[in-house]
Short mmCIF file of C-alpha atoms in Angstrom, two decimals:
data_model
loop_
_atom_site.label_atom_id
_atom_site.label_comp_id
_atom_site.label_asym_id
_atom_site.label_seq_id
_atom_site.Cartn_x
_atom_site.Cartn_y
_atom_site.Cartn_z
CA MET X 15 4.11 3.24 -28.98
CA ASN X 16 1.49 5.05 -27.52
CA PRO X 17 2.59 8.98 -28.19
CA TYR X 18 0.62 9.97 -25.41
CA VAL X 19 1.93 8.64 -22.85
CA VAL X 20 5.12 10.77 -22.28
CA PRO X 21 3.76 13.41 -22.41
CA GLY X 22 1.42 12.74 -19.97
CA LEU X 23 3.90 11.78 -17.32
CA VAL X 24 5.54 14.84 -17.89
CA VAL X 25 1.98 16.82 -17.22
CA VAL X 26 1.89 15.12 -14.12
CA VAL X 27 5.99 15.24 -12.39
CA LEU X 28 5.33 18.50 -13.72
CA ILE X 29 2.44 19.01 -11.86
CA THR X 30 3.46 17.38 -8.71
CA VAL X 31 6.96 19.23 -8.72
CA GLY X 32 5.02 22.41 -8.94
CA ILE X 33 2.33 21.69 -6.05
CA GLY X 34 5.33 20.70 -4.15
CA ALA X 35 6.86 23.89 -4.52
CA TYR X 36 3.73 26.01 -3.38
CA GLY X 37 3.44 24.02 -0.79
CA LEU X 38 7.10 24.81 0.03
CA ARG X 39 6.60 28.21 0.55
CA PHE X 40 3.87 27.28 3.69
CA ALA X 41 6.97 24.76 4.75
CA ARG X 42 9.52 26.94 7.66
CA THR X 43 9.58 24.76 10.43
CA THR X 44 10.61 20.83 11.76
CA SER X 45 6.59 21.06 12.93
CA ASP X 46 6.13 21.36 9.08
CA PHE X 47 8.28 19.13 7.69
CA LEU X 48 6.49 15.98 10.30
CA VAL X 49 2.94 17.41 10.68
CA ALA X 50 2.08 20.09 8.89
CA SER X 51 2.35 22.11 11.69
CA ARG X 52 -1.27 20.13 13.18
CA SER X 53 -3.19 22.07 10.95
CA VAL X 54 -4.69 19.92 8.27
CA SER X 55 -8.07 20.28 8.08
CA PRO X 56 -10.49 16.74 7.31
CA ALA X 57 -11.19 17.65 4.25
CA TRP X 58 -7.51 17.71 2.51
CA ASN X 59 -6.55 14.71 5.18
CA ALA X 60 -8.84 12.75 4.20
CA ALA X 61 -7.72 13.18 0.23
CA ALA X 62 -4.40 13.09 1.13
CA ILE X 63 -5.13 9.41 3.12
CA SER X 64 -6.51 8.73 0.37
CA GLY X 65 -4.22 10.01 -1.97
CA GLU X 66 -1.14 8.13 -0.02
CA TYR X 67 -2.95 4.69 0.41
CA LEU X 68 -4.44 3.72 -2.37
CA SER X 69 -0.25 2.87 -3.71
CA ALA X 70 0.66 0.38 -6.93
CA ALA X 71 -0.85 -2.80 -5.10
CA SER X 72 -4.32 -0.72 -5.19
CA PHE X 73 -3.63 0.86 -8.54
CA LEU X 74 -2.06 -2.14 -10.18
CA GLY X 75 -1.85 -4.88 -8.22
CA VAL X 76 -5.92 -5.51 -7.07
CA ALA X 77 -6.98 -5.81 -11.03
CA GLY X 78 -3.93 -8.13 -11.66
CA LEU X 79 -4.96 -10.12 -8.39
CA VAL X 80 -8.67 -10.61 -9.88
CA LEU X 81 -7.36 -11.26 -13.75
CA ARG X 82 -5.32 -14.33 -12.48
CA TYR X 83 -7.30 -15.62 -9.05
CA GLY X 84 -10.56 -14.49 -9.29
CA VAL X 85 -13.57 -13.81 -6.58
CA ASP X 86 -11.19 -14.79 -3.63
CA VAL X 87 -8.80 -11.74 -3.75
CA LEU X 88 -11.42 -9.81 -3.62
CA TRP X 89 -10.54 -9.88 0.05
CA TYR X 90 -8.04 -7.58 -0.89
CA PRO X 91 -10.14 -3.83 -2.26
CA VAL X 92 -12.51 -5.20 0.68
CA GLY X 93 -9.41 -5.38 3.85
CA PHE X 94 -7.70 -2.34 2.38
CA ALA X 95 -10.76 -0.39 2.67
CA ALA X 96 -12.50 -2.03 5.59
CA GLY X 97 -9.38 -1.51 7.28
CA TYR X 98 -10.38 2.22 8.36
CA LEU X 99 -13.56 1.36 10.39
CA ALA X 100 -11.00 -0.64 12.82
CA LEU X 101 -9.02 2.30 13.07
CA LEU X 102 -12.07 4.66 13.26
CA LEU X 103 -12.99 2.59 16.13
CA PHE X 104 -9.71 2.25 18.21
CA VAL X 105 -7.35 4.64 17.38
CA ALA X 106 -7.65 7.55 14.94
CA ALA X 107 -8.65 10.15 18.35
CA PRO X 108 -6.73 8.67 21.14
CA LEU X 109 -4.10 8.54 18.85
CA ARG X 110 -4.30 12.54 17.89
CA ARG X 111 -4.43 13.32 21.44
CA SER X 112 -1.37 11.96 22.11
CA GLY X 113 0.20 14.77 20.92
CA ALA X 114 2.82 12.42 19.36
CA PHE X 115 4.82 13.23 16.47
CA THR X 116 5.62 9.59 15.48
CA LEU X 117 5.09 5.76 16.19
CA PRO X 118 7.84 5.61 18.64
CA ASP X 119 6.88 9.11 20.36
CA PHE X 120 3.80 7.60 21.11
CA CYS X 121 5.70 4.69 22.42
CA GLU X 122 7.62 6.78 24.78
CA VAL X 123 4.48 8.83 25.79
CA ARG X 124 2.37 5.66 27.21
CA LEU X 125 5.32 3.22 28.31
CA ARG X 126 8.48 5.58 29.09
CA SER X 127 10.41 3.15 27.62
CA PRO X 128 13.24 4.45 25.77
CA LEU X 129 14.18 0.83 24.93
CA LEU X 130 10.29 0.41 23.11
CA ARG X 131 10.86 3.46 21.59
CA ARG X 132 13.99 1.82 19.59
CA LEU X 133 12.13 -0.95 18.67
CA ALA X 134 9.70 0.85 16.89
CA THR X 135 11.88 2.87 14.98
CA VAL X 136 13.50 -0.41 13.90
CA PHE X 137 10.19 -1.57 12.94
CA VAL X 138 9.02 1.33 11.51
CA ILE X 139 11.80 1.90 9.37
CA PHE X 140 10.78 -1.71 8.15
CA ILE X 141 7.93 -1.36 7.37
CA GLY X 142 8.36 1.75 5.20
CA CYS X 143 10.99 -0.15 3.11
CA LEU X 144 9.20 -3.29 2.63
CA TYR X 145 5.91 -0.77 1.16
CA LEU X 146 8.32 1.85 -0.54
CA VAL X 147 9.93 -1.11 -2.91
CA PRO X 148 6.67 -2.28 -4.44
CA GLN X 149 6.44 1.35 -5.22
CA LEU X 150 9.29 1.60 -6.91
CA GLN X 151 8.50 -1.95 -8.55
CA GLY X 152 5.40 -0.82 -10.41
CA ALA X 153 7.27 2.18 -11.35
CA GLY X 154 9.76 0.50 -13.06
CA LEU X 155 6.99 -1.98 -14.32
CA THR X 156 5.14 1.38 -15.63
CA PHE X 157 8.21 2.62 -17.66
CA THR X 158 9.11 -0.54 -19.03
CA THR X 159 5.54 -1.56 -20.29
CA VAL X 160 3.74 1.47 -21.93
CA ALA X 161 7.36 3.92 -22.55
CA GLY X 162 9.45 0.71 -23.97
CA GLY X 163 12.57 2.35 -21.07
CA ARG X 164 14.15 0.07 -18.95
CA TYR X 165 12.69 -1.16 -15.43
CA GLU X 166 15.49 0.52 -14.03
CA TRP X 167 15.15 4.08 -15.30
CA GLY X 168 11.51 3.90 -13.86
CA ALA X 169 12.56 3.33 -10.75
CA LEU X 170 15.38 5.45 -10.40
CA LEU X 171 12.89 8.66 -11.92
CA ILE X 172 9.70 8.09 -9.11
CA GLY X 173 12.96 7.77 -6.08
CA ALA X 174 14.24 10.87 -7.01
CA VAL X 175 11.15 13.26 -7.78
CA VAL X 176 9.73 11.98 -4.94
CA THR X 177 12.48 12.14 -2.53
CA ALA X 178 12.66 15.91 -3.81
CA ASN X 179 9.45 17.04 -3.30
CA VAL X 180 9.59 14.94 0.66
CA ALA X 181 13.27 16.55 1.00
CA LEU X 182 12.03 20.34 0.07
CA GLY X 183 8.54 20.49 1.59
CA GLY X 184 7.92 17.80 3.96
CA MET X 185 4.30 16.72 5.09
CA ARG X 186 3.28 20.38 4.47
CA ALA X 187 3.88 20.38 0.83
CA ILE X 188 3.14 16.28 0.16
CA THR X 189 -0.45 16.92 1.65
CA PHE X 190 -1.73 19.06 -0.92
CA VAL X 191 0.44 16.79 -3.64
CA GLN X 192 -1.50 13.93 -2.73
CA ALA X 193 -4.89 15.21 -2.34
CA PHE X 194 -4.63 15.83 -5.78
CA GLN X 195 -3.60 12.77 -7.12
CA TYR X 196 -6.27 11.06 -5.62
CA TRP X 197 -8.78 12.91 -7.43
CA LEU X 198 -6.17 12.25 -10.52
CA LYS X 199 -6.05 8.53 -9.91
CA LEU X 200 -9.92 7.89 -9.52
CA THR X 201 -10.41 10.06 -12.71
CA ALA X 202 -7.50 7.74 -14.44
CA LEU X 203 -9.62 4.68 -13.52
CA ALA X 204 -13.00 6.05 -13.50
CA VAL X 205 -13.43 8.06 -16.98
CA PRO X 206 -11.89 4.45 -19.10
CA VAL X 207 -14.01 2.16 -17.28
CA ILE X 208 -16.95 3.39 -19.19
CA PHE X 209 -15.57 3.05 -22.52
CA LEU X 210 -14.19 -0.61 -22.11
CA ILE X 211 -17.71 -1.17 -20.53
CA LEU X 212 -19.93 0.42 -23.34
CA GLN X 213 -16.87 -1.60 -25.62
CA TRP X 214 -18.00 -5.27 -24.06
CA GLN X 215 -21.63 -4.15 -24.31
CA ALA X 216 -20.34 -3.94 -28.04
CA ASP X 217 -18.79 -7.10 -28.40
CA GLY X 218 -21.87 -9.04 -27.34
CA ARG X 219 -21.13 -9.19 -23.73
CA PRO X 220 -18.67 -12.11 -24.12
CA ALA X 221 -17.97 -14.71 -21.43
CA VAL X 222 -15.37 -13.63 -19.09
CA THR X 223 -14.77 -17.15 -18.24
CA PRO X 224 -15.87 -19.55 -20.89
CA PRO X 225 -16.31 -23.66 -19.98
CA SER X 226 -12.61 -24.35 -21.35
CA GLY X 227 -11.04 -21.47 -20.80
CA PRO X 228 -10.44 -17.79 -21.47
CA VAL X 229 -9.60 -17.39 -25.60
CA PHE X 230 -8.14 -14.61 -27.51
CA PRO X 231 -9.66 -12.01 -28.75
CA ALA X 232 -7.40 -11.50 -31.63
CA ALA X 233 -4.69 -12.89 -33.41
CA THR X 234 -1.85 -12.53 -30.80
CA THR X 235 1.82 -13.60 -30.52
CA VAL X 236 2.88 -13.67 -26.80
CA VAL X 237 6.96 -13.68 -26.01
CA VAL X 238 7.64 -16.56 -23.63
CA ARG X 239 9.62 -15.47 -20.43
CA GLN X 240 10.55 -18.53 -18.94
CA ASP X 241 10.87 -22.46 -19.43
CA ALA X 242 7.56 -23.85 -19.28
CA VAL X 243 5.27 -26.80 -19.79
CA LEU X 244 1.69 -26.11 -21.26
CA ASP X 245 -0.85 -27.73 -20.85
CA GLY X 246 0.93 -29.64 -19.37
CA THR X 247 2.62 -31.89 -22.67
CA LEU X 248 3.84 -28.83 -24.85
CA THR X 249 7.12 -27.63 -23.41
CA VAL X 250 8.47 -23.99 -24.81
CA ARG X 251 11.88 -22.04 -24.26
CA ALA X 252 12.17 -18.83 -22.56
CA GLY X 253 12.69 -15.99 -25.59
CA GLU X 254 9.99 -18.22 -27.73
CA ARG X 255 7.89 -16.68 -29.52
CA LEU X 256 4.16 -17.81 -29.81
CA THR X 257 1.45 -16.97 -32.66
CA PHE X 258 -2.30 -17.81 -31.60
CA ALA X 259 -5.54 -16.76 -33.72
CA GLU X 260 -8.61 -15.50 -32.81
CA GLY X 261 -11.14 -17.49 -31.01
CA ASP X 262 -7.96 -19.78 -29.60
CA ARG X 263 -7.85 -20.50 -25.70
CA VAL X 264 -5.15 -19.32 -23.89
CA PRO X 265 -3.12 -22.65 -22.56
CA ARG X 266 -2.49 -23.11 -19.14
CA VAL X 267 1.45 -22.68 -17.85
CA SER X 268 2.99 -24.87 -15.57
CA SER X 269 5.45 -22.05 -14.32
CA VAL X 270 2.16 -18.93 -13.97
CA ASP X 271 -0.27 -19.87 -11.49
CA THR X 272 -3.64 -18.99 -12.37
CA ALA X 273 -6.93 -19.96 -11.24
CA GLU X 274 -9.75 -21.45 -14.21
CA GLY X 275 -13.19 -21.89 -14.93
CA ALA X 276 -15.51 -22.57 -11.65
CA ALA X 277 -12.02 -22.08 -9.80
CA TRP X 278 -11.91 -18.54 -11.15
CA LEU X 279 -15.07 -17.69 -10.72
CA LEU X 280 -16.56 -18.87 -7.57
CA PRO X 281 -14.92 -18.32 -4.37
CA GLY X 282 -13.48 -21.33 -2.69
CA GLY X 283 -10.32 -22.14 -5.13
CA ASP X 284 -6.97 -22.75 -4.83
CA THR X 285 -6.03 -20.05 -1.79
CA GLY X 286 -7.93 -22.43 1.27
CA LEU X 287 -9.45 -21.19 3.98
CA PHE X 288 -6.42 -20.36 5.99
CA ALA X 289 -5.22 -17.95 3.32
CA THR X 290 -7.92 -16.20 3.22
CA TYR X 291 -8.86 -15.88 6.76
CA SER X 292 -5.29 -14.73 7.10
CA LEU X 293 -5.68 -11.87 4.61
CA ILE X 294 -8.66 -10.57 6.66
CA LEU X 295 -6.92 -9.75 9.10
CA ALA X 296 -4.09 -8.72 7.70
CA THR X 297 -5.72 -6.17 5.63
CA PHE X 298 -8.00 -5.03 8.04
CA LEU X 299 -5.73 -4.48 10.97
CA GLY X 300 -2.75 -3.68 9.50
CA THR X 301 -4.02 -0.60 8.41
CA MET X 302 -3.90 0.94 12.13
CA GLY X 303 -0.14 -0.19 11.95
CA LEU X 304 1.13 1.20 8.65
CA PRO X 305 3.19 4.17 10.07
CA HIS X 306 2.09 6.93 7.24
CA VAL X 307 -1.06 6.45 7.42
CA LEU X 308 -1.01 6.98 11.22
CA VAL X 309 1.61 9.84 10.84
CA ARG X 310 -1.42 11.80 9.10
CA PHE X 311 -3.54 11.81 12.06
CA TYR X 312 -0.74 13.95 14.19
CA THR X 313 -1.85 16.57 11.19
CA ASN X 314 -5.39 16.95 12.24
CA PRO X 315 -5.86 20.18 14.44
CA ASP X 316 -7.85 17.87 17.44
CA GLY X 317 -9.19 14.18 17.66
CA ALA X 318 -12.77 14.99 16.36
CA SER X 319 -11.38 16.30 13.29
CA ALA X 320 -9.05 13.09 13.51
CA ARG X 321 -12.30 11.02 13.31
CA ARG X 322 -14.09 13.41 10.67
CA THR X 323 -11.26 12.49 8.44
CA THR X 324 -11.56 8.87 8.50
CA LEU X 325 -15.20 8.53 7.91
CA VAL X 326 -14.53 10.40 4.85
CA VAL X 327 -11.72 8.00 3.68
CA LEU X 328 -13.58 5.01 4.32
CA ALA X 329 -15.67 6.64 1.92
CA LEU X 330 -13.23 8.15 -0.69
CA VAL X 331 -11.61 4.75 -0.60
CA GLY X 332 -14.60 2.73 -0.95
CA LEU X 333 -15.35 4.77 -4.04
CA PHE X 334 -12.07 3.50 -5.46
CA TYR X 335 -11.91 0.11 -4.50
CA LEU X 336 -15.24 -0.28 -6.81
CA LEU X 337 -13.07 0.47 -10.39
CA PRO X 338 -9.61 -2.07 -10.23
CA THR X 339 -11.77 -5.17 -9.70
CA SER X 340 -13.76 -4.37 -13.34
CA TYR X 341 -10.24 -4.08 -14.27
CA GLY X 342 -9.40 -7.46 -13.55
CA VAL X 343 -12.47 -8.92 -15.04
CA LEU X 344 -12.44 -6.94 -18.21
CA GLY X 345 -8.86 -7.93 -18.09
CA ARG X 346 -10.21 -11.85 -19.07
CA ILE X 347 -11.69 -11.14 -22.32
CA TYR X 348 -9.32 -8.44 -23.85
CA THR X 349 -5.97 -9.08 -22.39
CA PRO X 350 -5.56 -13.30 -21.34
CA GLN X 351 -1.92 -13.14 -22.77
CA LEU X 352 -1.16 -11.70 -19.50
CA LEU X 353 -2.28 -15.27 -18.15
CA MET X 354 0.39 -16.52 -19.67
CA THR X 355 3.65 -14.18 -18.99
CA GLY X 356 2.09 -13.67 -15.72
CA SER X 357 2.40 -10.17 -15.76
CA THR X 358 -0.92 -9.78 -14.89
CA ASP X 359 0.17 -6.38 -13.04
CA ALA X 360 -0.49 -4.72 -16.26
CA VAL X 361 -3.82 -5.11 -17.50
CA VAL X 362 -4.74 -1.62 -16.06
CA LEU X 363 -1.76 -0.48 -18.46
CA LEU X 364 -2.66 -2.19 -20.88
CA LEU X 365 -6.53 -2.99 -21.22
CA PRO X 366 -7.72 0.30 -22.88
CA GLU X 367 -5.39 -0.27 -26.39
CA ALA X 368 -6.32 -3.79 -26.06
CA ALA X 369 -9.95 -3.34 -26.11
CA LEU X 370 -10.53 0.02 -28.06
CA GLY X 371 -7.87 -0.43 -30.65
CA ASP X 372 -4.97 1.82 -31.16
CA GLY X 373 -7.41 4.38 -32.55
CA HIS X 374 -6.86 8.17 -30.69
CA LEU X 375 -9.25 7.13 -27.83
CA GLY X 376 -7.53 3.62 -27.16
CA GLN X 377 -4.25 5.65 -27.05
CA LEU X 378 -5.52 8.72 -24.96
CA LEU X 379 -7.44 6.21 -22.48
CA GLY X 380 -3.67 4.16 -21.92
CA ALA X 381 -2.37 7.84 -21.29
CA LEU X 382 -5.05 8.60 -18.83
CA VAL X 383 -4.40 5.36 -16.52
CA THR X 384 -1.05 5.49 -17.02
CA ALA X 385 -0.99 8.76 -15.89
CA GLY X 386 -2.63 7.83 -12.64
CA ALA X 387 -0.52 4.69 -12.26
CA LEU X 388 1.84 7.05 -12.35
CA ALA X 389 0.10 9.50 -9.32
CA ALA X 390 -0.40 6.12 -7.08
CA PHE X 391 3.10 5.63 -6.80
CA LEU X 392 4.19 9.14 -6.10
CA SER X 393 1.37 9.80 -3.48
CA THR X 394 2.42 6.35 -1.79
CA SER X 395 5.70 6.83 -1.90
CA SER X 396 6.29 10.76 -0.98
CA GLY X 397 3.87 9.49 2.28
CA LEU X 398 6.39 6.67 2.98
CA LEU X 399 9.33 8.46 2.82
CA THR X 400 7.69 11.33 4.83
CA SER X 401 7.00 8.71 7.71
CA VAL X 402 9.79 7.18 7.75
CA ALA X 403 12.06 9.79 6.85
CA GLY X 404 10.78 11.69 10.79
CA VAL X 405 11.11 9.07 12.53
CA ILE X 406 14.89 8.60 11.48
CA PHE X 407 14.80 12.24 11.93
CA THR X 408 13.80 11.86 15.62
CA ASP X 409 15.38 8.76 16.57
CA VAL X 410 18.26 8.42 14.55
CA LEU X 411 19.86 11.50 13.83
CA HIS X 412 18.23 12.44 17.27
CA ALA X 413 17.25 15.55 16.51
CA GLU X 414 13.93 16.29 17.92
CA ARG X 415 15.42 18.97 19.97
CA GLY X 416 16.83 21.71 17.72
CA GLY X 417 16.89 19.81 15.01
CA SER X 418 16.83 21.90 11.35
CA VAL X 419 15.07 21.34 8.14
CA ARG X 420 18.60 20.12 6.63
CA ASP X 421 18.58 17.23 9.51
CA PHE X 422 15.07 16.21 8.19
CA ARG X 423 16.41 16.52 4.23
CA LEU X 424 19.73 14.92 5.10
CA ALA X 425 17.43 11.98 6.86
CA THR X 426 14.66 11.87 4.11
CA VAL X 427 17.65 10.84 1.50
CA LEU X 428 19.20 8.09 3.90
CA ALA X 429 15.35 6.68 4.25
CA ALA X 430 15.12 6.56 0.41
CA ALA X 431 18.45 5.15 -0.19
CA VAL X 432 17.22 1.43 0.38
CA PRO X 433 14.20 1.28 -1.29
CA VAL X 434 15.82 2.59 -4.62
CA LEU X 435 18.57 0.29 -4.41
CA LEU X 436 16.21 -2.13 -3.53
CA SER X 437 13.68 -1.78 -5.71
CA LEU X 438 16.62 -2.19 -8.90
CA GLN X 439 17.06 -5.84 -7.83
CA VAL X 440 13.43 -7.33 -7.26
CA ALA X 441 11.60 -6.26 -10.53
CA ASP X 442 10.44 -9.86 -11.00
CA LEU X 443 8.45 -9.91 -7.48
CA ASP X 444 4.19 -9.47 -7.07
CA VAL X 445 3.18 -5.75 -5.80
CA SER X 446 0.43 -6.78 -4.14
CA GLN X 447 2.11 -9.71 -2.31
CA VAL X 448 5.08 -7.73 -1.02
CA VAL X 449 2.24 -5.39 -0.16
CA GLY X 450 0.09 -7.76 1.75
CA LEU X 451 2.90 -9.30 3.56
CA ALA X 452 3.54 -5.46 4.80
CA PHE X 453 0.16 -5.36 6.37
CA ALA X 454 1.22 -8.67 7.87
CA VAL X 455 4.17 -6.98 9.75
CA ALA X 456 2.02 -3.79 10.88
CA ALA X 457 -1.04 -6.24 11.86
CA SER X 458 1.72 -8.02 13.87
CA SER X 459 3.65 -5.14 15.52
CA PHE X 460 1.87 -1.85 16.08
CA CYS X 461 -2.02 -3.05 16.06
CA PRO X 462 -1.66 -5.23 19.40
CA LEU X 463 0.34 -1.65 21.13
CA LEU X 464 -1.85 0.52 19.26
CA VAL X 465 -5.08 -0.90 20.57
CA LEU X 466 -3.66 -2.08 24.64
CA GLY X 467 -1.84 0.96 24.60
CA ILE X 468 -5.02 3.31 24.17
CA TRP X 469 -7.56 1.23 25.96
CA TRP X 470 -6.00 -1.27 28.52
CA ARG X 471 -4.20 0.58 31.51
CA GLY X 472 -2.26 -2.75 32.44
CA LEU X 473 0.19 -2.94 29.53
CA THR X 474 3.58 -2.61 30.36
CA ASP X 475 7.01 -1.66 29.01
CA ALA X 476 8.34 -5.38 29.33
CA GLY X 477 4.99 -6.48 27.46
CA ALA X 478 4.84 -4.62 24.68
CA ILE X 479 8.34 -5.00 23.75
CA ALA X 480 7.64 -9.34 24.02
CA GLY X 481 5.00 -8.56 21.67
CA VAL X 482 6.32 -6.62 19.18
CA LEU X 483 9.63 -9.12 19.28
CA ALA X 484 6.76 -12.32 18.91
CA GLY X 485 4.25 -10.98 16.49
CA GLY X 486 6.37 -8.77 14.46
CA GLY X 487 9.50 -11.19 14.88
CA ALA X 488 7.78 -13.70 13.05
CA ALA X 489 6.00 -11.83 10.83
CA ILE X 490 9.09 -10.63 9.37
CA ALA X 491 10.72 -13.90 9.32
CA SER X 492 7.70 -15.05 6.86
CA VAL X 493 8.36 -12.07 5.16
CA LEU X 494 12.00 -13.15 4.47
CA LEU X 495 11.33 -16.72 3.94
CA THR X 496 8.58 -16.05 1.26
CA VAL X 497 10.66 -13.49 -0.90
CA LEU X 498 14.38 -14.31 -0.70
CA GLY X 499 13.68 -18.50 0.39
CA SER X 500 12.36 -21.37 -1.72
CA PRO X 501 8.74 -22.38 -2.51
CA LEU X 502 7.69 -24.19 0.44
CA PRO X 503 5.94 -27.80 0.42
CA GLY X 504 2.19 -27.87 1.11
CA TRP X 505 0.13 -26.07 4.01
CA LEU X 506 3.46 -24.27 5.14
CA ALA X 507 3.09 -22.14 2.26
CA GLY X 508 -0.17 -21.05 3.28
CA VAL X 509 0.64 -20.29 6.43
CA VAL X 510 4.48 -18.93 6.12
CA GLY X 511 3.17 -17.07 2.62
CA GLN X 512 0.04 -15.31 4.52
CA PRO X 513 1.14 -15.60 8.49
CA ALA X 514 -1.14 -12.66 10.39
CA ALA X 515 -3.88 -15.56 11.37
CA TRP X 516 -1.15 -17.05 13.48
CA THR X 517 1.18 -14.12 13.98
CA VAL X 518 -1.45 -11.39 15.72
CA PRO X 519 -2.82 -13.58 18.14
CA LEU X 520 0.56 -14.80 19.36
CA ALA X 521 1.50 -10.70 19.72
CA PHE X 522 -1.70 -10.13 22.01
CA ALA X 523 -0.92 -13.53 23.82
CA VAL X 524 2.42 -12.45 24.69
CA MET X 525 1.85 -8.70 25.28
CA ILE X 526 -0.81 -9.25 27.80
CA SER X 527 0.74 -12.16 29.42
CA VAL X 528 3.87 -10.78 29.75
CA SER X 529 1.95 -7.46 30.95
CA LEU X 530 0.25 -9.28 33.91
CA LEU X 531 3.31 -10.99 35.03
CA THR X 532 5.00 -7.28 34.76
CA LYS X 533 2.49 -5.42 36.63
CA ARG X 534 5.06 -3.39 38.76
CA ARG X 535 5.88 -2.16 35.34
CA VAL X 536 2.70 -0.61 35.08
CA PRO X 537 3.92 3.63 34.68
CA ARG X 538 2.84 5.28 37.80
CA ASP X 539 1.55 8.24 35.72
CA ILE X 540 -0.97 5.67 33.57
CA GLY X 541 -3.88 7.17 34.82
CA ALA X 542 -2.94 10.94 33.10
CA THR X 543 -1.90 9.24 31.00
CA MET X 544 -5.02 7.83 29.55
CA ARG X 545 -7.12 10.59 30.82
CA ARG X 546 -5.39 12.61 27.85
CA LEU X 547 -5.77 9.90 25.54
CA HIS X 548 -9.81 9.57 25.66
CA THR X 549 -11.07 12.94 27.33
CA PRO X 550 -12.08 15.25 24.25
CA GLU X 551 -10.30 18.76 23.92
CA SER X 552 -13.68 20.21 24.37
CA LEU X 553 -13.68 18.69 27.82
CA ARG X 554 -10.07 19.66 28.74
CA LEU X 555 -9.58 22.73 31.18
#
């Protein structure tokens, strides 16, 4: 086992707790806990947003998807980064000017509907839990892969640290934590990839995908995780150990879905055109519906600073996403055994030692990427937990008026309990798949609500409720079928597995149609509300 990993993880946890304790000095009121008293500068906020946005799916999942499927999945990092462009154009400044604390707050400010507010609360909690589970799952995977511990202990450790940080310091404290963790994550991927590329060149630049498929770079023993058939002929049983010599071709495993040869290297492989467009739509529009991203814009002093924050985030996130792709490509050369076991999400953690050997350099770089992975789990989980706790605080505990810091801390514990328990039961879920589904739900519910609510005077509460139920409800049904149901046949698997291409248009169409049928329900003060959303603060009297 790498002797530097555990000390590295301990250092990251201690720094996280220490920064959170420092931030606690500035957290005194419920406004500090919910939106940091709306006083976070664009530079700090951009680093914090980037830190919480770049989750386990970004740090581990994107590289694992590239390793498994190739260029077809490059739309994941493209969509994840480009989503902030839509956020900049349509949402950032008006949302900040609304004066809301949470998404349900915005619903009531814009449409004066307690029922819509309660519905938005349900969706915020669902999306937050759906997104939190893969963060804790990634922590368990990291703990198992690099520290040799049990999956459950990794998930519980991250859950406990994040809950303590949020409960004690709220938004004010985790802003400092997340800003630090962005730069740690960037460093943790950027430094090792320099050495990995130099090693690839020193090895004679071996082909990423030879005509016959990837080969083992050294003698390797693979433990089969479940019954499978190799290359369509050889049956192997769970627990069986297979030994391969240097240069042997990696066999195709029937139970692990991967792309080979030209299908990996060229677009248009097994994913299908519908799934690709659906994924683009989900990632591009889903960002503006993620509660933990939107709550960050409430912390800016005004709408102009919210726009500046978004511009900086675009640069920081775009820079980061150049790196996981490199790990996925190099993983085809140095860790091809992961294609057999299906544990492709571990490529970032295993690649430094696999490529550079188990000497001090490989171990130190392995410990560095592990520390970055821990930072990814901590920062995203903190943001998600804060957003969900804020909604539980204001809408479930009904503490928005006269609520105390103790109420917020109770809301934090309640918000953490369900995701932690769920993460202990779903160790084998694909991290990026679950996060992609969370984006689909956000894109199908809050994206139409925000875009139409901000830019169309004719939206009514009845239209908004019907659209959220139609689009968001259909997306949630697809999530449950994908995660909990049996595999679906043929084209139905693509339609349900990537639902955004039909659930997003459905939500928009229903919202517009029902609003046109219920014109009398347009709020009487819509003119004042729209002026509030779109008038820059400097022009207000």
